[in-house]
mmCIF file of C-alpha atoms in Angstrom:
data_model
loop_
_atom_site.group_PDB
_atom_site.id
_atom_site.type_symbol
_atom_site.label_atom_id
_atom_site.label_comp_id
_atom_site.label_asym_id
_atom_site.label_seq_id
_atom_site.Cartn_x
_atom_site.Cartn_y
_atom_site.Cartn_z
ATOM 1 C CA MET A 1 -0.072 0.047 -0.046
ATOM 2 C CA ARG A 2 1.390 3.417 -0.861
ATOM 3 C CA ARG A 3 0.787 6.385 1.327
ATOM 4 C CA GLU A 4 0.450 9.957 0.257
ATOM 5 C CA THR A 5 2.280 12.528 2.405
ATOM 6 C CA ALA A 6 2.911 16.299 2.500
ATOM 7 C CA ALA A 7 6.517 16.171 3.552
ATOM 8 C CA LEU A 8 9.091 13.785 4.749
ATOM 9 C CA GLY A 9 12.383 13.893 6.898
ATOM 10 C CA LEU A 10 15.064 11.600 5.782
ATOM 11 C CA ASP A 11 18.426 11.168 7.758
ATOM 12 C CA LEU A 12 20.710 9.598 5.511
ATOM 13 C CA GLY A 13 22.794 8.109 8.294
ATOM 14 C CA THR A 14 26.145 6.516 8.137
ATOM 15 C CA THR A 15 25.038 3.701 10.370
ATOM 16 C CA ASN A 16 21.174 3.742 10.114
ATOM 17 C CA THR A 17 18.386 5.746 8.084
ATOM 18 C CA PRO A 18 15.199 6.787 9.666
ATOM 19 C CA LEU A 19 12.180 8.622 8.026
ATOM 20 C CA ALA A 20 9.880 10.870 9.728
ATOM 21 C CA SER A 21 6.556 12.542 8.944
ATOM 22 C CA LEU A 22 5.183 15.491 10.981
ATOM 23 C CA GLY A 23 8.017 14.961 13.581
ATOM 24 C CA ARG A 24 7.155 11.291 14.175
ATOM 25 C CA PRO A 25 9.296 8.273 13.040
ATOM 26 C CA MET A 26 7.641 6.323 10.233
ATOM 27 C CA PRO A 27 7.745 2.530 10.623
ATOM 28 C CA LEU A 28 9.968 0.669 7.921
ATOM 29 C CA GLY A 29 8.202 -2.485 7.191
ATOM 30 C CA GLU A 30 6.018 -4.943 8.634
ATOM 31 C CA THR A 31 8.259 -5.302 11.839
ATOM 32 C CA GLY A 32 7.568 -1.337 12.724
ATOM 33 C CA ALA A 33 11.216 -0.761 12.976
ATOM 34 C CA VAL A 34 12.163 3.010 12.570
ATOM 35 C CA LEU A 35 15.762 2.516 11.668
ATOM 36 C CA LEU A 36 16.907 0.919 8.283
ATOM 37 C CA PRO A 37 20.663 0.033 8.700
ATOM 38 C CA SER A 38 22.560 1.960 5.898
ATOM 39 C CA ALA A 39 23.918 -1.291 4.389
ATOM 40 C CA ILE A 40 23.572 -3.253 1.195
ATOM 41 C CA ALA A 41 25.089 -6.718 0.343
ATOM 42 C CA PHE A 42 25.379 -8.301 -3.103
ATOM 43 C CA LEU A 43 24.927 -11.976 -3.006
ATOM 44 C CA PRO A 44 26.647 -14.535 -5.174
ATOM 45 C CA SER A 45 23.318 -15.066 -7.179
ATOM 46 C CA GLY A 46 23.503 -11.484 -8.305
ATOM 47 C CA THR A 47 20.821 -10.327 -6.033
ATOM 48 C CA MET A 48 20.940 -7.434 -3.498
ATOM 49 C CA LEU A 49 19.968 -7.288 0.047
ATOM 50 C CA GLY A 50 19.491 -4.133 2.137
ATOM 51 C CA GLY A 51 19.054 -3.201 5.757
ATOM 52 C CA GLU A 52 19.393 -5.610 8.364
ATOM 53 C CA PRO A 53 19.908 -8.888 6.369
ATOM 54 C CA ALA A 54 22.671 -6.838 4.478
ATOM 55 C CA LYS A 55 24.323 -5.711 7.785
ATOM 56 C CA ASN A 56 24.207 -9.288 8.946
ATOM 57 C CA ARG A 57 26.055 -10.605 5.924
ATOM 58 C CA ARG A 58 29.079 -8.336 6.590
ATOM 59 C CA ALA A 59 30.685 -11.005 8.873
ATOM 60 C CA ILE A 60 30.647 -13.666 6.093
ATOM 61 C CA ASP A 61 31.195 -11.437 3.006
ATOM 62 C CA PRO A 62 32.822 -8.076 3.909
ATOM 63 C CA THR A 63 34.062 -7.265 0.306
ATOM 64 C CA ASN A 64 30.424 -7.552 -1.193
ATOM 65 C CA THR A 65 28.800 -5.752 1.931
ATOM 66 C CA LEU A 66 28.714 -1.907 1.664
ATOM 67 C CA VAL A 67 28.420 -0.096 5.182
ATOM 68 C CA SER A 68 29.607 3.400 6.357
ATOM 69 C CA THR A 69 30.042 4.471 2.800
ATOM 70 C CA LYS A 70 28.689 8.003 3.475
ATOM 71 C CA ARG A 71 31.932 8.720 5.131
ATOM 72 C CA VAL A 72 33.742 8.881 1.800
ATOM 73 C CA LEU A 73 30.981 10.462 -0.170
ATOM 74 C CA GLY A 74 32.492 13.193 -2.411
ATOM 75 C CA VAL A 75 36.139 12.361 -1.383
ATOM 76 C CA ALA A 76 38.865 11.837 -3.977
ATOM 77 C CA PRO A 77 40.247 8.209 -4.158
ATOM 78 C CA GLY A 78 43.723 9.306 -2.930
ATOM 79 C CA SER A 79 42.561 11.700 -0.276
ATOM 80 C CA PRO A 80 43.480 11.351 3.327
ATOM 81 C CA GLU A 81 39.717 10.402 4.107
ATOM 82 C CA ALA A 82 39.747 7.731 1.793
ATOM 83 C CA GLN A 83 43.077 6.299 3.016
ATOM 84 C CA ARG A 84 41.762 6.450 6.595
ATOM 85 C CA PHE A 85 38.527 4.726 5.571
ATOM 86 C CA ALA A 86 40.513 2.028 3.561
ATOM 87 C CA ALA A 87 42.672 1.333 6.640
ATOM 88 C CA THR A 88 39.497 0.182 8.581
ATOM 89 C CA SER A 89 37.567 -1.323 5.983
ATOM 90 C CA SER A 90 37.584 -4.385 3.904
ATOM 91 C CA HIS A 91 36.274 -2.779 0.790
ATOM 92 C CA VAL A 92 38.211 -2.790 -2.556
ATOM 93 C CA PHE A 93 38.515 0.799 -3.872
ATOM 94 C CA GLU A 94 38.609 1.966 -7.333
ATOM 95 C CA ALA A 95 38.114 5.461 -8.981
ATOM 96 C CA ARG A 96 35.183 6.176 -10.796
ATOM 97 C CA GLU A 97 34.569 9.584 -12.320
ATOM 98 C CA GLY A 98 37.025 11.095 -9.937
ATOM 99 C CA GLU A 99 35.198 9.579 -6.840
ATOM 100 C CA VAL A 100 35.796 6.758 -4.596
ATOM 101 C CA ALA A 101 33.918 3.564 -5.674
ATOM 102 C CA PHE A 102 33.587 0.104 -4.048
ATOM 103 C CA ARG A 103 34.223 -2.976 -6.312
ATOM 104 C CA THR A 104 31.773 -5.677 -5.535
ATOM 105 C CA ARG A 105 30.663 -8.952 -7.520
ATOM 106 C CA CYS A 106 27.952 -6.765 -9.117
ATOM 107 C CA GLY A 107 30.101 -3.926 -10.213
ATOM 108 C CA ALA A 108 31.427 -0.704 -8.770
ATOM 109 C CA PHE A 109 29.263 1.301 -6.568
ATOM 110 C CA ARG A 110 29.978 5.056 -5.627
ATOM 111 C CA PRO A 111 28.982 6.124 -1.986
ATOM 112 C CA ARG A 112 26.148 8.235 -3.676
ATOM 113 C CA ASP A 113 24.845 5.088 -5.529
ATOM 114 C CA VAL A 114 24.703 3.449 -2.069
ATOM 115 C CA ALA A 115 22.795 6.506 -0.665
ATOM 116 C CA ARG A 116 20.314 6.242 -3.485
ATOM 117 C CA ILE A 117 19.643 2.664 -2.929
ATOM 118 C CA VAL A 118 19.280 2.915 0.724
ATOM 119 C CA ALA A 119 16.842 6.017 0.520
ATOM 120 C CA THR A 120 14.824 4.018 -2.041
ATOM 121 C CA GLN A 121 14.572 1.152 0.331
ATOM 122 C CA ALA A 122 13.467 3.361 3.231
ATOM 123 C CA LEU A 123 10.798 4.854 1.099
ATOM 124 C CA THR A 124 9.631 1.475 -0.052
ATOM 125 C CA LEU A 125 9.598 0.019 3.394
ATOM 126 C CA ALA A 126 7.671 3.023 4.617
ATOM 127 C CA GLY A 127 5.027 2.416 1.847
ATOM 128 C CA VAL A 128 5.708 5.947 0.300
ATOM 129 C CA SER A 129 6.084 6.495 -3.427
ATOM 130 C CA SER A 130 8.891 8.997 -4.119
ATOM 131 C CA LEU A 131 6.603 10.445 -6.801
ATOM 132 C CA SER A 132 3.930 11.376 -4.075
ATOM 133 C CA VAL A 133 6.340 13.184 -1.786
ATOM 134 C CA PRO A 134 6.346 16.888 -2.684
ATOM 135 C CA LEU A 135 8.993 17.861 0.030
ATOM 136 C CA LEU A 136 11.747 15.615 1.071
ATOM 137 C CA VAL A 137 14.042 17.110 3.623
ATOM 138 C CA VAL A 138 17.379 15.245 3.638
ATOM 139 C CA GLY A 139 19.682 15.573 6.858
ATOM 140 C CA VAL A 140 23.541 15.662 6.132
ATOM 141 C CA PRO A 141 26.464 16.210 8.430
ATOM 142 C CA ALA A 142 27.210 19.712 9.201
ATOM 143 C CA THR A 143 30.688 19.193 8.050
ATOM 144 C CA TYR A 144 29.489 18.593 4.622
ATOM 145 C CA ASP A 145 30.651 21.261 2.192
ATOM 146 C CA HIS A 146 28.581 22.504 -0.976
ATOM 147 C CA ASP A 147 29.860 19.705 -3.174
ATOM 148 C CA ARG A 148 29.281 16.948 -1.016
ATOM 149 C CA ARG A 149 25.627 18.347 -0.207
ATOM 150 C CA GLN A 150 25.195 18.347 -3.981
ATOM 151 C CA LEU A 151 26.134 14.850 -4.269
ATOM 152 C CA VAL A 152 23.459 13.645 -1.628
ATOM 153 C CA LEU A 153 20.956 15.919 -3.510
ATOM 154 C CA ARG A 154 21.751 14.000 -6.950
ATOM 155 C CA ALA A 155 21.503 10.695 -5.211
ATOM 156 C CA MET A 156 18.009 11.287 -4.242
#
Protein backbone atom coordinates (compact mmCIF):
# COMPACT_ATOMS: atom_id res chain seq x y z
CA MET A 1 0.00 0.00 0.00
CA ARG A 2 1.38 3.41 -0.95
CA ARG A 3 0.82 6.41 1.30
CA GLU A 4 0.49 10.03 0.24
CA THR A 5 2.35 12.48 2.45
CA ALA A 6 2.93 16.23 2.45
CA ALA A 7 6.57 16.15 3.53
CA LEU A 8 9.13 13.69 4.80
CA GLY A 9 12.36 13.98 6.68
CA LEU A 10 15.12 11.52 5.81
CA ASP A 11 18.33 11.24 7.77
CA LEU A 12 20.63 9.42 5.41
CA GLY A 13 22.83 8.13 8.19
CA THR A 14 26.24 6.50 8.08
CA THR A 15 24.94 3.69 10.30
CA ASN A 16 21.12 3.89 10.10
CA THR A 17 18.52 5.72 8.04
CA PRO A 18 15.20 6.81 9.57
CA LEU A 19 12.20 8.54 7.97
CA ALA A 20 9.84 10.92 9.77
CA SER A 21 6.63 12.72 8.95
CA LEU A 22 5.22 15.52 11.07
CA GLY A 23 7.99 14.96 13.59
CA ARG A 24 7.14 11.29 14.13
CA PRO A 25 9.28 8.34 13.03
CA MET A 26 7.72 6.26 10.28
CA PRO A 27 7.66 2.48 10.61
CA LEU A 28 9.79 0.80 7.96
CA GLY A 29 8.21 -2.48 7.03
CA GLU A 30 6.04 -5.03 8.77
CA THR A 31 8.17 -5.19 11.93
CA GLY A 32 7.53 -1.55 12.78
CA ALA A 33 11.25 -0.78 13.03
CA VAL A 34 12.03 2.91 12.59
CA LEU A 35 15.71 2.52 11.66
CA LEU A 36 17.00 0.96 8.45
CA PRO A 37 20.66 -0.05 8.63
CA SER A 38 22.47 1.86 5.87
CA ALA A 39 23.90 -1.29 4.35
CA ILE A 40 23.62 -3.19 1.09
CA ALA A 41 25.01 -6.62 0.24
CA PHE A 42 25.51 -8.29 -3.13
CA LEU A 43 24.87 -12.02 -3.07
CA PRO A 44 26.65 -14.61 -5.25
CA SER A 45 23.35 -15.03 -7.12
CA GLY A 46 23.61 -11.41 -8.29
CA THR A 47 20.74 -10.21 -6.13
CA MET A 48 20.97 -7.46 -3.54
CA LEU A 49 19.94 -7.31 0.10
CA GLY A 50 19.43 -4.15 2.11
CA GLY A 51 19.02 -3.15 5.73
CA GLU A 52 19.41 -5.64 8.57
CA PRO A 53 19.91 -8.73 6.34
CA ALA A 54 22.71 -6.91 4.50
CA LYS A 55 24.32 -5.77 7.74
CA ASN A 56 24.28 -9.37 8.98
CA ARG A 57 26.15 -10.57 5.87
CA ARG A 58 29.13 -8.35 6.58
CA ALA A 59 30.73 -11.00 8.80
CA ILE A 60 30.72 -13.62 6.04
CA ASP A 61 31.17 -11.46 2.92
CA PRO A 62 32.71 -8.08 3.85
CA THR A 63 33.96 -7.22 0.35
CA ASN A 64 30.46 -7.45 -1.10
CA THR A 65 28.68 -5.77 1.82
CA LEU A 66 28.77 -1.99 1.78
CA VAL A 67 28.40 -0.15 5.10
CA SER A 68 29.40 3.31 6.32
CA THR A 69 30.06 4.43 2.74
CA LYS A 70 28.73 7.92 3.47
CA ARG A 71 32.03 8.63 5.22
CA VAL A 72 33.74 8.86 1.82
CA LEU A 73 30.93 10.42 -0.21
CA GLY A 74 32.48 13.08 -2.42
CA VAL A 75 36.10 12.46 -1.44
CA ALA A 76 38.86 11.80 -3.95
CA PRO A 77 40.21 8.23 -4.12
CA GLY A 78 43.69 9.26 -2.97
CA SER A 79 42.56 11.68 -0.25
CA PRO A 80 43.47 11.27 3.42
CA GLU A 81 39.77 10.57 4.19
CA ALA A 82 39.69 7.72 1.67
CA GLN A 83 42.98 6.34 3.00
CA ARG A 84 41.70 6.40 6.61
CA PHE A 85 38.49 4.64 5.53
CA ALA A 86 40.46 2.04 3.56
CA ALA A 87 42.66 1.30 6.58
CA THR A 88 39.61 0.20 8.61
CA SER A 89 37.56 -1.30 5.79
CA SER A 90 37.60 -4.50 3.81
CA HIS A 91 36.24 -2.75 0.73
CA VAL A 92 38.23 -2.72 -2.47
CA PHE A 93 38.47 0.79 -3.85
CA GLU A 94 38.68 2.08 -7.35
CA ALA A 95 38.21 5.48 -8.90
CA ARG A 96 35.02 6.12 -10.82
CA GLU A 97 34.42 9.56 -12.29
CA GLY A 98 36.92 11.08 -9.85
CA GLU A 99 35.21 9.57 -6.80
CA VAL A 100 35.82 6.61 -4.53
CA ALA A 101 33.95 3.52 -5.66
CA PHE A 102 33.65 0.10 -4.09
CA ARG A 103 34.28 -2.95 -6.26
CA THR A 104 31.76 -5.73 -5.65
CA ARG A 105 30.77 -8.89 -7.48
CA CYS A 106 27.94 -6.86 -9.07
CA GLY A 107 30.11 -3.97 -10.25
CA ALA A 108 31.46 -0.73 -8.83
CA PHE A 109 29.28 1.48 -6.64
CA ARG A 110 30.01 5.04 -5.54
CA PRO A 111 28.86 6.20 -2.10
CA ARG A 112 26.09 8.24 -3.76
CA ASP A 113 24.86 5.07 -5.50
CA VAL A 114 24.64 3.39 -2.11
CA ALA A 115 22.85 6.46 -0.69
CA ARG A 116 20.25 6.28 -3.48
CA ILE A 117 19.66 2.57 -2.88
CA VAL A 118 19.29 3.01 0.89
CA ALA A 119 16.93 6.01 0.52
CA THR A 120 14.80 4.11 -2.00
CA GLN A 121 14.62 1.11 0.33
CA ALA A 122 13.53 3.32 3.25
CA LEU A 123 10.76 4.91 1.19
CA THR A 124 9.61 1.53 -0.12
CA LEU A 125 9.55 -0.01 3.37
CA ALA A 126 7.53 2.98 4.62
CA GLY A 127 5.04 2.40 1.81
CA VAL A 128 5.71 5.80 0.27
CA SER A 129 6.08 6.47 -3.42
CA SER A 130 8.87 8.95 -4.09
CA LEU A 131 6.55 10.49 -6.70
CA SER A 132 3.98 11.31 -3.99
CA VAL A 133 6.39 13.27 -1.78
CA PRO A 134 6.27 16.98 -2.69
CA LEU A 135 8.92 17.87 -0.09
CA LEU A 136 11.77 15.65 1.07
CA VAL A 137 14.08 17.15 3.68
CA VAL A 138 17.38 15.29 3.76
CA GLY A 139 19.73 15.59 6.70
CA VAL A 140 23.47 15.67 6.06
CA PRO A 141 26.41 16.16 8.41
CA ALA A 142 27.22 19.77 9.27
CA THR A 143 30.78 19.16 8.07
CA TYR A 144 29.65 18.54 4.47
CA ASP A 145 30.68 21.29 2.11
CA HIS A 146 28.55 22.50 -0.81
CA ASP A 147 29.90 19.85 -3.22
CA ARG A 148 29.17 16.96 -0.87
CA ARG A 149 25.66 18.29 -0.21
CA GLN A 150 25.05 18.45 -3.94
CA LEU A 151 26.14 14.82 -4.30
CA VAL A 152 23.54 13.82 -1.71
CA LEU A 153 20.88 15.79 -3.58
CA ARG A 154 21.81 14.12 -6.86
CA ALA A 155 21.59 10.74 -5.17
CA MET A 156 17.97 11.35 -4.24
